[in-house]
Amino acid sequence: MGACCSCFDAITGGKHSGESSQEMTTRNSARGVPPASHGLSRAMSAPTISIQGFKVSGSGLALTRIPVEQDAAYWEIHVSIPGQTAPSGDEDGDLQDVDVNDDGEEDPYAVKFGVATRKDREFYRSLETVEEEGDQASSRDDGTFLMRPISNLRHGDVIGVAVMQSDLPMIQILLNGEPLLECFINRFRGTVYPAVYMPAGAGGEGERVDDEGMSLNFVFDEDEFKEMSPHARFGPLLVAQGII
């Protein structure tokens, strides 16, 4: 994006001294350490999730490879549903037919957005055991505690996620540029990763699409954002390459 040095300074708290991030990355490559990069984590995502580049489909929890380490970060998830066209606005320009679950009765088909802590194969094996026994896992147990559901998503919807580690609310979720106040999360602890949860049969109300009908595309490149972050201090999620 043409601002790598300044972005790196934002992480380290000022001008970095000694060697540049490029020099550190080259040094690590020489040691056999591959440079970090954005992308979806196959190892931390559910076995039932399909990953193609930055696009996820299927069902279950999907996490990215890069954690949120900077103070203020923003990224987007773009919704794609084959056979649908992007919804038109009403006379005031507001998009219709999208609901947020704030009535205490959660839509089992609602897609969840936010962040999640690190996951591994043992986590998914334990979750599968709970489901096989006929029990229903809580949001803490299924990894979606730091996520919020949005119902009736349509083709072309843009979900923005903004994380601020030094102020409240720490997690903000936006739909097509509009903040969803009922989806804000005040606090979290520990290392978190951008994440989504796609239930089986996710899709619009009335006619549910099959598991592969909806796909979600993670966007971390500022040039590809379709909406504005809630504040100028929220920059795109950075990859802290070469930091040991």
Short mmCIF file of C-alpha atoms in Angstrom, two decimals:
data_model
loop_
_atom_site.label_atom_id
_atom_site.label_comp_id
_atom_site.label_asym_id
_atom_site.label_seq_id
_atom_site.Cartn_x
_atom_site.Cartn_y
_atom_site.Cartn_z
CA MET A 1 0.00 0.00 0.00
CA GLY A 2 3.03 2.23 -0.09
CA ALA A 3 3.16 2.93 3.66
CA CYS A 4 4.93 -0.12 5.04
CA CYS A 5 7.51 1.81 7.05
CA SER A 6 5.00 4.14 8.65
CA CYS A 7 2.70 1.22 9.40
CA PHE A 8 5.59 -0.65 11.02
CA ASP A 9 6.38 2.44 13.08
CA ALA A 10 2.77 2.41 14.31
CA ILE A 11 3.35 -1.05 15.79
CA THR A 12 6.75 -0.37 17.33
CA GLY A 13 5.80 3.03 18.71
CA GLY A 14 8.00 5.23 16.55
CA LYS A 15 10.84 5.14 14.08
CA HIS A 16 12.39 1.70 14.09
CA SER A 17 16.12 1.73 14.53
CA GLY A 18 18.81 -0.62 13.37
CA GLU A 19 17.45 -2.75 10.55
CA SER A 20 14.38 -2.32 8.39
CA SER A 21 11.48 -4.78 8.29
CA GLN A 22 12.71 -5.86 4.85
CA GLU A 23 16.17 -6.58 6.26
CA MET A 24 14.66 -8.56 9.14
CA THR A 25 12.46 -10.53 6.76
CA THR A 26 15.49 -11.32 4.57
CA ARG A 27 17.42 -12.42 7.67
CA ASN A 28 14.61 -14.70 8.78
CA SER A 29 14.27 -16.17 5.28
CA ALA A 30 17.97 -17.00 5.34
CA ARG A 31 17.37 -18.84 8.62
CA GLY A 32 14.59 -20.87 7.06
CA VAL A 33 11.75 -18.90 8.69
CA PRO A 34 9.07 -18.13 6.07
CA PRO A 35 7.76 -14.56 6.12
CA ALA A 36 4.34 -14.10 7.72
CA SER A 37 1.48 -13.22 5.38
CA HIS A 38 -2.27 -12.73 5.44
CA GLY A 39 -4.51 -15.66 4.73
CA LEU A 40 -6.88 -18.18 6.28
CA SER A 41 -5.48 -20.77 8.67
CA ARG A 42 -6.28 -24.34 7.66
CA ALA A 43 -4.85 -25.61 10.95
CA MET A 44 -7.04 -23.40 13.15
CA SER A 45 -10.25 -23.61 11.07
CA ALA A 46 -12.92 -26.29 11.28
CA PRO A 47 -12.45 -29.38 9.06
CA THR A 48 -15.85 -28.59 7.50
CA ILE A 49 -14.68 -25.18 6.25
CA SER A 50 -13.51 -24.82 2.65
CA ILE A 51 -10.71 -22.31 2.06
CA GLN A 52 -9.81 -20.82 -1.31
CA GLY A 53 -7.37 -17.95 -0.94
CA PHE A 54 -9.15 -15.39 1.22
CA LYS A 55 -12.58 -16.94 0.62
CA VAL A 56 -14.30 -19.33 3.01
CA SER A 57 -17.42 -21.46 2.51
CA GLY A 58 -18.92 -24.54 4.03
CA SER A 59 -19.80 -24.58 7.73
CA GLY A 60 -18.01 -24.03 11.01
CA LEU A 61 -15.38 -21.70 12.44
CA ALA A 62 -12.73 -20.07 10.23
CA LEU A 63 -9.72 -18.15 11.57
CA THR A 64 -7.01 -16.17 9.82
CA ARG A 65 -3.28 -16.77 10.21
CA ILE A 66 -2.40 -13.30 11.49
CA PRO A 67 -3.40 -12.22 15.03
CA VAL A 68 -4.51 -8.71 15.96
CA GLU A 69 -1.35 -7.23 17.49
CA GLN A 70 -1.64 -3.51 16.73
CA ASP A 71 -3.69 -1.17 18.92
CA ALA A 72 -6.38 -0.34 16.34
CA ALA A 73 -7.15 -2.56 13.34
CA TYR A 74 -9.92 -2.79 10.75
CA TRP A 75 -10.80 -5.39 8.15
CA GLU A 76 -13.81 -6.35 6.05
CA ILE A 77 -15.69 -9.50 5.08
CA HIS A 78 -17.58 -9.35 1.77
CA VAL A 79 -20.63 -11.59 1.38
CA SER A 80 -21.23 -13.52 -1.85
CA ILE A 81 -24.32 -15.64 -2.56
CA PRO A 82 -24.65 -17.13 -6.07
CA GLY A 83 -27.87 -16.24 -7.84
CA GLN A 84 -28.46 -13.08 -5.82
CA THR A 85 -27.83 -9.49 -6.77
CA ALA A 86 -26.69 -6.77 -4.42
CA PRO A 87 -29.70 -5.28 -2.56
CA SER A 88 -30.93 -1.84 -3.48
CA GLY A 89 -31.42 0.86 -0.88
CA ASP A 90 -34.65 2.51 0.17
CA GLU A 91 -35.38 6.18 -0.45
CA ASP A 92 -32.97 7.14 2.32
CA GLY A 93 -30.25 4.89 0.97
CA ASP A 94 -30.55 2.30 3.75
CA LEU A 95 -30.30 -1.37 2.90
CA GLN A 96 -33.26 -3.57 3.79
CA ASP A 97 -33.91 -7.16 4.93
CA VAL A 98 -30.91 -7.50 7.22
CA ASP A 99 -31.52 -8.24 10.88
CA VAL A 100 -29.30 -8.23 13.94
CA ASN A 101 -30.09 -10.74 16.65
CA ASP A 102 -30.79 -8.59 19.69
CA ASP A 103 -34.00 -10.22 20.97
CA GLY A 104 -32.37 -13.08 22.85
CA GLU A 105 -33.62 -15.69 20.37
CA GLU A 106 -30.69 -16.52 18.15
CA ASP A 107 -31.30 -17.44 14.53
CA PRO A 108 -29.55 -20.79 14.00
CA TYR A 109 -28.73 -19.74 10.42
CA ALA A 110 -27.13 -16.40 11.37
CA VAL A 111 -23.48 -15.96 10.43
CA LYS A 112 -21.22 -14.76 13.24
CA PHE A 113 -18.44 -12.20 12.89
CA GLY A 114 -15.67 -10.99 15.19
CA VAL A 115 -12.53 -12.59 16.57
CA ALA A 116 -11.55 -15.89 18.17
CA THR A 117 -8.68 -17.24 20.22
CA ARG A 118 -6.27 -19.81 18.81
CA LYS A 119 -7.81 -23.18 17.95
CA ASP A 120 -6.36 -26.62 17.16
CA ARG A 121 -7.50 -30.09 16.07
CA GLU A 122 -8.13 -31.14 19.68
CA PHE A 123 -10.63 -28.29 20.06
CA TYR A 124 -12.65 -29.52 17.09
CA ARG A 125 -12.50 -33.15 18.23
CA SER A 126 -13.87 -32.11 21.62
CA LEU A 127 -16.61 -30.05 19.98
CA GLU A 128 -17.57 -32.99 17.76
CA THR A 129 -17.84 -35.22 20.82
CA VAL A 130 -20.21 -32.78 22.50
CA GLU A 131 -22.42 -32.66 19.39
CA GLU A 132 -22.43 -36.45 19.03
CA GLU A 133 -23.69 -36.75 22.60
CA GLY A 134 -26.63 -34.53 21.73
CA ASP A 135 -25.51 -31.58 23.83
CA GLN A 136 -25.48 -27.98 22.61
CA ALA A 137 -22.17 -26.19 22.99
CA SER A 138 -22.23 -22.70 24.48
CA SER A 139 -20.60 -19.76 22.72
CA ARG A 140 -17.63 -20.13 25.06
CA ASP A 141 -17.30 -23.80 24.17
CA ASP A 142 -17.75 -23.46 20.40
CA GLY A 143 -15.26 -20.59 20.01
CA THR A 144 -17.76 -17.84 19.14
CA PHE A 145 -17.82 -15.97 22.47
CA LEU A 146 -16.11 -12.93 20.90
CA MET A 147 -18.38 -12.97 17.84
CA ARG A 148 -21.86 -11.64 17.11
CA PRO A 149 -24.56 -13.02 14.75
CA ILE A 150 -26.17 -11.20 11.83
CA SER A 151 -29.22 -12.70 10.10
CA ASN A 152 -30.49 -12.48 6.54
CA LEU A 153 -27.26 -11.43 4.90
CA ARG A 154 -27.52 -10.68 1.19
CA HIS A 155 -25.14 -10.80 -1.72
CA GLY A 156 -22.88 -7.73 -1.66
CA ASP A 157 -23.18 -7.01 2.07
CA VAL A 158 -20.00 -5.73 3.69
CA ILE A 159 -19.20 -6.58 7.30
CA GLY A 160 -16.57 -4.36 8.90
CA VAL A 161 -14.75 -5.37 12.09
CA ALA A 162 -12.79 -2.80 14.10
CA VAL A 163 -10.67 -3.79 17.09
CA MET A 164 -9.29 -1.23 19.57
CA GLN A 165 -7.14 -2.67 22.35
CA SER A 166 -6.71 0.51 24.38
CA ASP A 167 -10.30 1.83 24.51
CA LEU A 168 -13.91 0.68 24.79
CA PRO A 169 -15.67 -0.87 23.04
CA MET A 170 -12.79 -3.12 22.10
CA ILE A 171 -14.66 -4.77 19.21
CA GLN A 172 -17.03 -2.95 16.86
CA ILE A 173 -18.99 -4.59 14.05
CA LEU A 174 -20.40 -2.61 11.12
CA LEU A 175 -22.84 -3.59 8.40
CA ASN A 176 -22.46 -1.75 5.09
CA GLY A 177 -20.68 1.07 6.90
CA GLU A 178 -23.23 1.43 9.70
CA PRO A 179 -22.16 0.49 13.26
CA LEU A 180 -24.27 -2.21 14.92
CA LEU A 181 -24.33 -0.98 18.51
CA GLU A 182 -25.92 -4.19 19.79
CA CYS A 183 -22.97 -6.14 18.36
CA PHE A 184 -20.25 -4.21 20.17
CA ILE A 185 -18.04 -6.17 22.58
CA ASN A 186 -16.54 -4.17 25.42
CA ARG A 187 -13.62 -6.31 26.52
CA PHE A 188 -11.46 -9.29 25.67
CA ARG A 189 -8.16 -10.70 26.84
CA GLY A 190 -5.35 -12.52 25.14
CA THR A 191 -4.34 -12.99 21.52
CA VAL A 192 -7.21 -13.03 19.03
CA TYR A 193 -7.55 -13.68 15.31
CA PRO A 194 -10.10 -12.37 12.78
CA ALA A 195 -12.79 -15.04 12.49
CA VAL A 196 -16.21 -15.96 11.15
CA TYR A 197 -18.63 -18.75 12.01
CA MET A 198 -20.82 -20.16 9.23
CA PRO A 199 -23.67 -22.43 10.38
CA ALA A 200 -24.86 -25.19 8.08
CA GLY A 201 -27.56 -23.77 5.83
CA ALA A 202 -26.54 -20.13 6.24
CA GLY A 203 -28.45 -17.82 3.96
CA GLY A 204 -31.44 -15.53 3.65
CA GLU A 205 -34.64 -16.03 5.62
CA GLY A 206 -37.29 -18.13 3.93
CA GLU A 207 -35.20 -19.95 1.35
CA ARG A 208 -32.00 -21.28 2.87
CA VAL A 209 -29.07 -21.84 0.59
CA ASP A 210 -27.00 -25.01 0.83
CA ASP A 211 -23.70 -25.14 2.70
CA GLU A 212 -21.69 -24.08 -0.35
CA GLY A 213 -24.10 -21.37 -1.45
CA MET A 214 -22.70 -18.54 0.65
CA SER A 215 -19.05 -17.58 0.67
CA LEU A 216 -17.27 -14.92 2.70
CA ASN A 217 -14.21 -13.09 1.44
CA PHE A 218 -11.77 -11.60 3.98
CA VAL A 219 -10.30 -8.28 2.85
CA PHE A 220 -7.20 -6.83 4.52
CA ASP A 221 -5.93 -4.56 1.73
CA GLU A 222 -7.04 -0.98 2.37
CA ASP A 223 -7.34 -0.37 -1.38
CA GLU A 224 -10.01 -3.08 -1.57
CA PHE A 225 -12.14 -1.82 1.32
CA LYS A 226 -15.66 -0.86 0.28
CA GLU A 227 -16.51 1.08 3.44
CA MET A 228 -14.78 3.47 5.83
CA SER A 229 -13.49 2.37 9.21
CA PRO A 230 -15.28 3.97 12.20
CA HIS A 231 -12.32 6.30 12.86
CA ALA A 232 -9.08 7.33 11.18
CA ARG A 233 -7.03 5.62 13.89
CA PHE A 234 -8.23 2.21 12.68
CA GLY A 235 -5.74 1.05 10.08
CA PRO A 236 -5.72 -2.20 8.08
CA LEU A 237 -4.54 -5.27 9.95
CA LEU A 238 -0.76 -5.38 9.74
CA VAL A 239 1.62 -8.28 9.38
CA ALA A 240 4.52 -7.75 11.78
CA GLN A 241 7.16 -9.44 9.62
CA GLY A 242 10.55 -10.27 10.99
CA ILE A 243 9.80 -9.54 14.64
CA ILE A 244 11.37 -12.23 16.84
#
